[in-house]
Coordinates of C-alpha atoms in Angstrom, one line a residue:
X1 CA -17.8 -26.6 -22.0
X2 CA -14.1 -25.8 -22.0
X3 CA -12.8 -22.2 -22.0
X4 CA -9.8 -21.2 -24.2
X5 CA -7.6 -20.9 -21.1
X6 CA -8.3 -24.6 -20.2
X7 CA -10.7 -23.9 -17.4
X8 CA -13.8 -26.2 -17.5
X9 CA -17.1 -24.5 -17.2
X10 CA -20.2 -26.3 -15.9
X11 CA -22.9 -24.3 -17.7
X12 CA -23.4 -22.1 -20.7
X13 CA -24.5 -18.5 -20.5
X14 CA -27.9 -19.6 -21.8
X15 CA -28.3 -22.0 -18.9
X16 CA -27.3 -19.2 -16.5
X17 CA -29.9 -17.0 -18.0
X18 CA -32.5 -19.8 -17.7
X19 CA -31.7 -20.4 -14.0
X20 CA -31.8 -16.7 -13.2
X21 CA -35.0 -16.2 -15.1
X22 CA -33.6 -13.5 -17.3
X23 CA -32.7 -13.1 -21.0
X24 CA -29.3 -13.9 -22.4
X25 CA -28.8 -10.2 -23.2
X26 CA -29.2 -9.4 -19.5
X27 CA -26.5 -11.9 -18.6
X28 CA -24.3 -10.3 -21.2
X29 CA -25.0 -6.9 -19.7
X30 CA -23.9 -8.1 -16.3
X31 CA -20.8 -9.7 -17.7
X32 CA -19.9 -6.4 -19.4
X33 CA -20.5 -4.2 -16.3
X34 CA -23.5 -2.4 -17.8
X35 CA -25.3 -0.2 -15.3
X36 CA -28.8 -0.7 -16.8
X37 CA -29.4 -3.9 -14.8
X38 CA -31.2 -3.8 -11.4
X39 CA -29.2 -4.7 -8.3
X40 CA -31.3 -7.8 -7.4
X41 CA -30.9 -9.2 -10.9
X42 CA -27.2 -8.4 -11.1
X43 CA -26.7 -10.1 -7.7
X44 CA -28.6 -13.2 -8.8
X45 CA -26.7 -13.5 -12.1
X46 CA -23.3 -12.8 -10.4
X47 CA -24.0 -15.5 -7.8
X48 CA -24.8 -18.1 -10.5
X49 CA -21.7 -17.2 -12.5
X50 CA -19.6 -17.7 -9.4
X51 CA -21.4 -20.8 -8.2
X52 CA -20.8 -22.5 -11.6
X53 CA -17.2 -21.3 -11.8
X54 CA -17.8 -19.4 -15.1
X55 CA -14.8 -17.6 -16.6
X56 CA -14.9 -15.6 -19.8
X57 CA -12.9 -17.0 -22.7
X58 CA -9.4 -15.8 -22.9
X59 CA -9.8 -15.1 -26.6
X60 CA -12.5 -13.2 -28.3
X61 CA -13.0 -10.8 -25.4
X62 CA -10.5 -7.9 -26.2
X63 CA -9.0 -5.9 -23.4
X64 CA -8.4 -2.2 -23.7
X65 CA -4.6 -1.4 -23.9
X66 CA -4.7 0.1 -20.4
X67 CA -3.4 -0.7 -16.9
X68 CA -5.7 0.7 -14.2
X69 CA -4.0 2.1 -11.1
X70 CA -6.4 2.6 -8.1
X71 CA -5.6 4.7 -5.0
X72 CA -7.7 5.8 -2.1
X73 CA -6.0 9.2 -2.3
X74 CA -3.7 10.8 -4.9
X75 CA -2.4 13.6 -2.7
X76 CA 0.5 11.6 -1.2
X77 CA 4.0 12.3 -2.5
X78 CA 4.8 8.6 -2.8
X79 CA 1.8 8.2 -5.1
X80 CA 3.9 9.8 -7.9
X81 CA 6.6 7.1 -7.4
X82 CA 4.0 4.4 -7.9
X83 CA 2.5 6.1 -11.0
X84 CA 6.0 6.3 -12.6
X85 CA 6.7 2.7 -11.9
X86 CA 3.4 1.5 -13.5
X87 CA 4.0 3.8 -16.5
X88 CA 7.5 2.5 -17.0
X89 CA 6.1 -1.0 -17.6
X90 CA 3.0 0.2 -19.5
X91 CA 5.2 1.9 -22.1
X92 CA 7.2 -1.3 -22.6
X93 CA 3.9 -3.0 -23.6
X94 CA 2.5 -0.1 -25.6
X95 CA -0.2 0.5 -23.0
X96 CA -1.6 3.5 -21.2
X97 CA -2.3 4.1 -17.6
X98 CA -5.7 5.0 -16.1
X99 CA -5.7 6.6 -12.6
X100 CA -8.7 6.1 -10.3
X101 CA -9.3 7.4 -6.8
X102 CA -11.8 5.4 -4.8
X103 CA -12.7 4.0 -1.4
X104 CA -10.6 4.0 1.8
X105 CA -7.1 2.9 2.5
X106 CA -8.4 -0.6 3.1
X107 CA -10.4 -1.3 -0.1
X108 CA -11.9 0.5 -3.2
X109 CA -15.4 1.8 -3.1
X110 CA -18.3 -0.3 -4.5
X111 CA -18.9 2.2 -7.3
X112 CA -15.5 1.4 -8.8
X113 CA -16.3 -2.2 -9.9
X114 CA -18.9 -1.4 -12.5
X115 CA -16.6 1.1 -14.2
X116 CA -13.6 -1.2 -14.4
X117 CA -15.8 -4.0 -15.8
X118 CA -16.9 -1.7 -18.6
X119 CA -13.3 -0.5 -19.3
X120 CA -11.9 -4.0 -19.4
X121 CA -8.2 -3.0 -18.9
X122 CA -5.3 -5.4 -19.3
X123 CA -5.2 -5.5 -15.5
X124 CA -5.6 -3.6 -12.3
X125 CA -3.0 -2.5 -9.8
X126 CA -4.6 -1.5 -6.5
X127 CA -2.9 0.4 -3.6
X128 CA -5.0 -1.1 -0.8
X129 CA -4.6 -3.6 2.0
X130 CA -7.3 -6.0 0.7
X131 CA -10.1 -6.6 -1.7
X132 CA -13.7 -7.7 -0.9
X133 CA -14.5 -11.2 -1.9
X134 CA -17.2 -10.1 -4.3
X135 CA -14.8 -7.8 -6.1
X136 CA -12.2 -10.5 -6.5
X137 CA -14.9 -12.9 -7.9
X138 CA -16.2 -10.3 -10.4
X139 CA -12.7 -9.5 -11.7
X140 CA -11.8 -13.1 -12.0
X141 CA -15.1 -14.0 -13.8
X142 CA -14.2 -11.3 -16.4
X143 CA -10.6 -12.5 -16.7
X144 CA -9.2 -9.2 -15.5
X145 CA -6.0 -9.8 -13.5
X146 CA -5.2 -7.7 -10.5
X147 CA -2.3 -7.2 -8.1
X148 CA -2.2 -5.3 -4.8
X149 CA 0.7 -3.0 -4.0
X150 CA 0.5 -3.7 -0.3
X151 CA 1.4 -0.9 2.0
X152 CA -0.4 -2.6 4.9
X153 CA 1.9 -5.7 4.8
X154 CA -1.0 -8.1 5.4
X155 CA -2.0 -9.6 2.1
X156 CA -4.7 -12.3 1.8
X157 CA -3.4 -15.6 0.5
X158 CA -5.4 -15.6 -2.7
X159 CA -4.4 -12.1 -3.8
X160 CA -1.1 -11.5 -5.8
X161 CA 0.7 -8.7 -4.0
X162 CA 4.0 -6.7 -3.8
X163 CA 5.2 -5.3 -0.5
X164 CA 8.4 -4.3 1.3
X165 CA 10.2 -5.3 4.5
X166 CA 8.6 -2.9 7.0
X167 CA 10.0 -4.7 10.2
X168 CA 13.5 -4.6 8.8
X169 CA 13.1 -0.9 7.9
X170 CA 11.9 0.0 11.4
X171 CA 14.8 -2.0 12.9
X172 CA 17.4 -0.3 10.7
X173 CA 16.1 3.2 11.5
X174 CA 16.2 2.7 15.2
X175 CA 19.5 0.8 15.2
X176 CA 21.1 3.8 13.4
X177 CA 19.9 6.1 16.2
X178 CA 21.1 3.8 18.9
X179 CA 24.5 3.5 17.2
X180 CA 24.7 7.3 17.3
X181 CA 24.3 7.1 21.1
X182 CA 20.7 8.0 21.5
X183 CA 18.7 6.4 24.3
X184 CA 15.5 8.5 24.5
X185 CA 14.1 7.7 21.1
X186 CA 10.5 8.3 20.2
X187 CA 8.5 6.9 17.2
X188 CA 5.6 8.4 15.3
X189 CA 4.4 5.4 13.2
X190 CA 1.4 5.3 10.9
X191 CA -2.3 4.5 11.6
X192 CA -2.9 1.9 14.3
X193 CA -5.1 -0.3 12.0
X194 CA -2.4 -0.8 9.3
X195 CA 0.0 -3.7 9.5
X196 CA 2.9 -1.6 8.0
X197 CA 2.6 0.8 11.0
X198 CA 2.7 -2.0 13.5
X199 CA 5.6 -3.8 11.7
X200 CA 7.7 -0.6 11.8
X201 CA 6.8 -0.2 15.4
X202 CA 7.8 -3.9 16.1
X203 CA 11.1 -3.2 14.4
X204 CA 11.6 -0.2 16.6
X205 CA 10.9 -2.1 19.7
X206 CA 13.2 -5.0 18.7
X207 CA 16.1 -2.6 18.1
X208 CA 15.5 -1.0 21.5
X209 CA 15.3 -4.3 23.3
X210 CA 18.5 -5.6 21.7
X211 CA 20.2 -2.4 22.8
X212 CA 18.9 -2.8 26.4
X213 CA 16.9 0.4 26.2
X214 CA 13.5 1.0 27.8
X215 CA 10.7 2.2 25.6
X216 CA 8.8 5.0 27.2
X217 CA 5.1 4.5 26.4
X218 CA 4.7 8.3 26.1
X219 CA 7.2 8.2 23.2
X220 CA 5.1 5.8 21.1
X221 CA 2.7 7.6 18.8
X222 CA 0.4 6.6 16.0
X223 CA 0.2 9.2 13.2
X224 CA -1.5 9.4 9.8
X225 CA 1.6 9.4 7.4
X226 CA 0.9 13.1 6.6
X227 CA 2.8 16.2 7.6
X228 CA 0.2 17.4 10.1
X229 CA 0.3 14.1 12.0
X230 CA 4.1 14.3 12.4
X231 CA 3.9 18.0 13.4
X232 CA 1.2 17.5 16.0
X233 CA 2.8 14.6 17.7
X234 CA 6.2 16.2 17.7
X235 CA 4.9 19.3 19.3
X236 CA 3.7 17.2 22.2
X237 CA 6.8 15.0 22.4
X238 CA 9.2 18.0 22.4
X239 CA 7.3 19.8 25.2
X240 CA 9.0 18.9 28.5
X241 CA 12.4 18.4 30.1
X242 CA 12.6 14.7 29.3
X243 CA 11.9 15.2 25.6
X244 CA 13.4 12.6 23.2
X245 CA 16.7 13.3 21.7
X246 CA 15.7 11.5 18.5
X247 CA 12.4 10.7 16.7
X248 CA 11.8 8.0 14.1
X249 CA 8.9 9.1 11.9
X250 CA 7.1 6.4 10.0
X251 CA 7.0 8.4 6.8
X252 CA 9.0 11.2 5.2
X253 CA 6.0 13.5 5.3
X254 CA 5.6 13.0 9.0
X255 CA 9.4 13.6 9.4
X256 CA 8.9 17.0 7.6
X257 CA 6.3 17.8 10.3
X258 CA 8.8 16.9 13.0
X259 CA 11.4 19.2 11.4
X260 CA 8.9 22.1 11.5
X261 CA 7.9 21.4 15.2
X262 CA 11.6 21.4 16.1
X263 CA 12.1 24.7 14.4
X264 CA 9.1 26.3 16.3
X265 CA 10.5 24.9 19.6
X266 CA 13.9 26.5 18.9
X267 CA 15.7 23.2 18.5
X268 CA 18.3 22.5 15.9
X269 CA 18.4 19.3 13.8
X270 CA 20.5 17.3 14.3
X271 CA 22.2 19.3 17.1
X272 CA 19.4 19.1 19.5
X273 CA 17.2 16.5 17.8
X274 CA 17.9 13.7 15.3
X275 CA 15.1 12.7 12.9
X276 CA 14.7 9.7 10.7
X277 CA 12.0 9.3 8.1
X278 CA 10.6 6.5 6.0
X279 CA 10.0 6.0 2.2
X280 CA 12.9 8.1 0.7
X281 CA 10.6 10.1 -1.6
X282 CA 12.6 12.6 -3.8
X283 CA 11.6 15.5 -1.5
X284 CA 13.6 13.9 1.4
X285 CA 17.0 14.9 0.0
X286 CA 15.9 18.6 -0.4
X287 CA 14.6 19.1 3.2
X288 CA 16.7 21.3 5.5
X289 CA 18.6 19.4 6.7
X290 CA 18.6 16.6 4.1
X291 CA 16.6 13.7 5.7
X292 CA 18.1 10.5 6.9
X293 CA 15.4 7.9 5.9
X294 CA 14.6 4.3 5.1
X295 CA 14.4 3.7 1.4
X296 CA 11.2 1.9 0.4
X297 CA 11.5 0.9 -3.3
X298 CA 8.2 2.4 -4.3
X299 CA 8.9 2.7 -8.0
X300 CA 10.2 -0.9 -8.2
X301 CA 7.2 -2.2 -6.2
X302 CA 4.9 -0.6 -8.8
X303 CA 7.0 -2.0 -11.7
X304 CA 7.0 -5.5 -10.2
X305 CA 3.2 -5.3 -9.7
X306 CA 2.6 -4.2 -13.3
X307 CA 4.9 -6.9 -14.6
X308 CA 3.1 -9.5 -12.5
X309 CA -0.2 -8.4 -14.1
X310 CA 1.1 -9.0 -17.6
X311 CA 3.0 -12.2 -16.9
X312 CA 1.1 -15.4 -17.7
X313 CA 0.2 -17.3 -14.6
X314 CA -1.2 -20.8 -13.9
X315 CA -4.6 -20.1 -12.2
X316 CA -4.1 -23.3 -10.3
X317 CA -1.0 -22.0 -8.5
X318 CA -1.0 -20.0 -5.3
X319 CA -1.0 -16.3 -5.5
X320 CA 2.5 -14.7 -5.7
X321 CA 3.7 -12.6 -2.8
X322 CA 6.8 -10.5 -3.4
X323 CA 8.5 -8.6 -0.7
X324 CA 11.3 -6.1 -1.6
X325 CA 14.1 -5.1 0.7
X326 CA 14.4 -1.7 2.4
X327 CA 17.6 0.1 3.2
X328 CA 18.8 3.0 5.4
X329 CA 19.9 6.2 3.6
X330 CA 22.0 8.4 5.9
X331 CA 22.0 12.1 5.2
X332 CA 22.2 15.2 7.5
X333 CA 19.3 14.9 10.0
X334 CA 21.0 12.6 12.4
X335 CA 24.0 13.0 14.7
X336 CA 25.1 11.9 18.3
X337 CA 23.0 13.5 21.1
X338 CA 24.3 16.8 22.5
X339 CA 26.4 16.4 25.7
X340 CA 23.7 18.3 27.7
X341 CA 21.1 15.5 27.0
X342 CA 20.7 13.5 30.2
X343 CA 20.8 9.7 29.7
X344 CA 17.7 7.5 30.2
X345 CA 17.6 4.4 32.4
X346 CA 18.4 1.2 30.6
X347 CA 16.1 -1.7 31.0
X348 CA 13.7 -4.1 29.3
X349 CA 11.5 -2.8 26.5
X350 CA 8.1 -1.7 27.6

């Protein structure tokens, strides 16, 4: 048989039902994400659908006029920027937006799949680093397109994704501090198991190496992208005579934690300590002092992801990977180090 989108199917649903030893209505329930099918039966039917390359017809299977946006947490400030971006595109297409919270920062939870198959949205935008293979197969078999807004910076080759230039952002932030005259520069990046954290750290190390500055291992910290992570690490970094004169925080929220730690330590920003954040969320310009940061185009990333969902794509072509540029935004939280700050030895990067 030939589906309406041109894909050749090898079997009919009736043949799938016969091979699975179930009724045609049971196969239909699996296709429509119904919960009243046992897990062993569902697994058997799904496996046969995937094995035979079955794809639902493009016509005759209406989608709800919705774009589903899936996060592992909705508490982050930058989540609002992503929501606004998807909403901008949804309005242009007379569609609504459904928000779902599920899983970990790496992938959505297993319970999410059944729900989205029932809802049958126009497409799904996921803020995760990856998708399990079985989830990708289920979405494709139902002709539900998906795109990852990729904060981790390590997309799989078969997954459409939108990311940003994390290495360049880390490089620009550190180079700015070096150009200000800082030599003892610390970094509080994100979680150690996320590629974006490592990419920003690599950018930091590259800028230090080019400047001929040594990286003190004690000044490299892995945070959690939240205020508390920045605060806790900064309290330790600022405790001692050889404290850094500048800190590059891997997110604006962590930078806010650094500002609070500096206040409690009796240090002025930027007089005693320069601070650079990352993301450029709206809150950054209202901190005291206004935060120098790396602008990550979060809203544009979300808009591009939503447009990618709704744009017709040849299924035979490779998945599209889009990477948007970052840029440094200089405000009031950085300045040359105070004359009393003793210089650090120059040398190769650690």
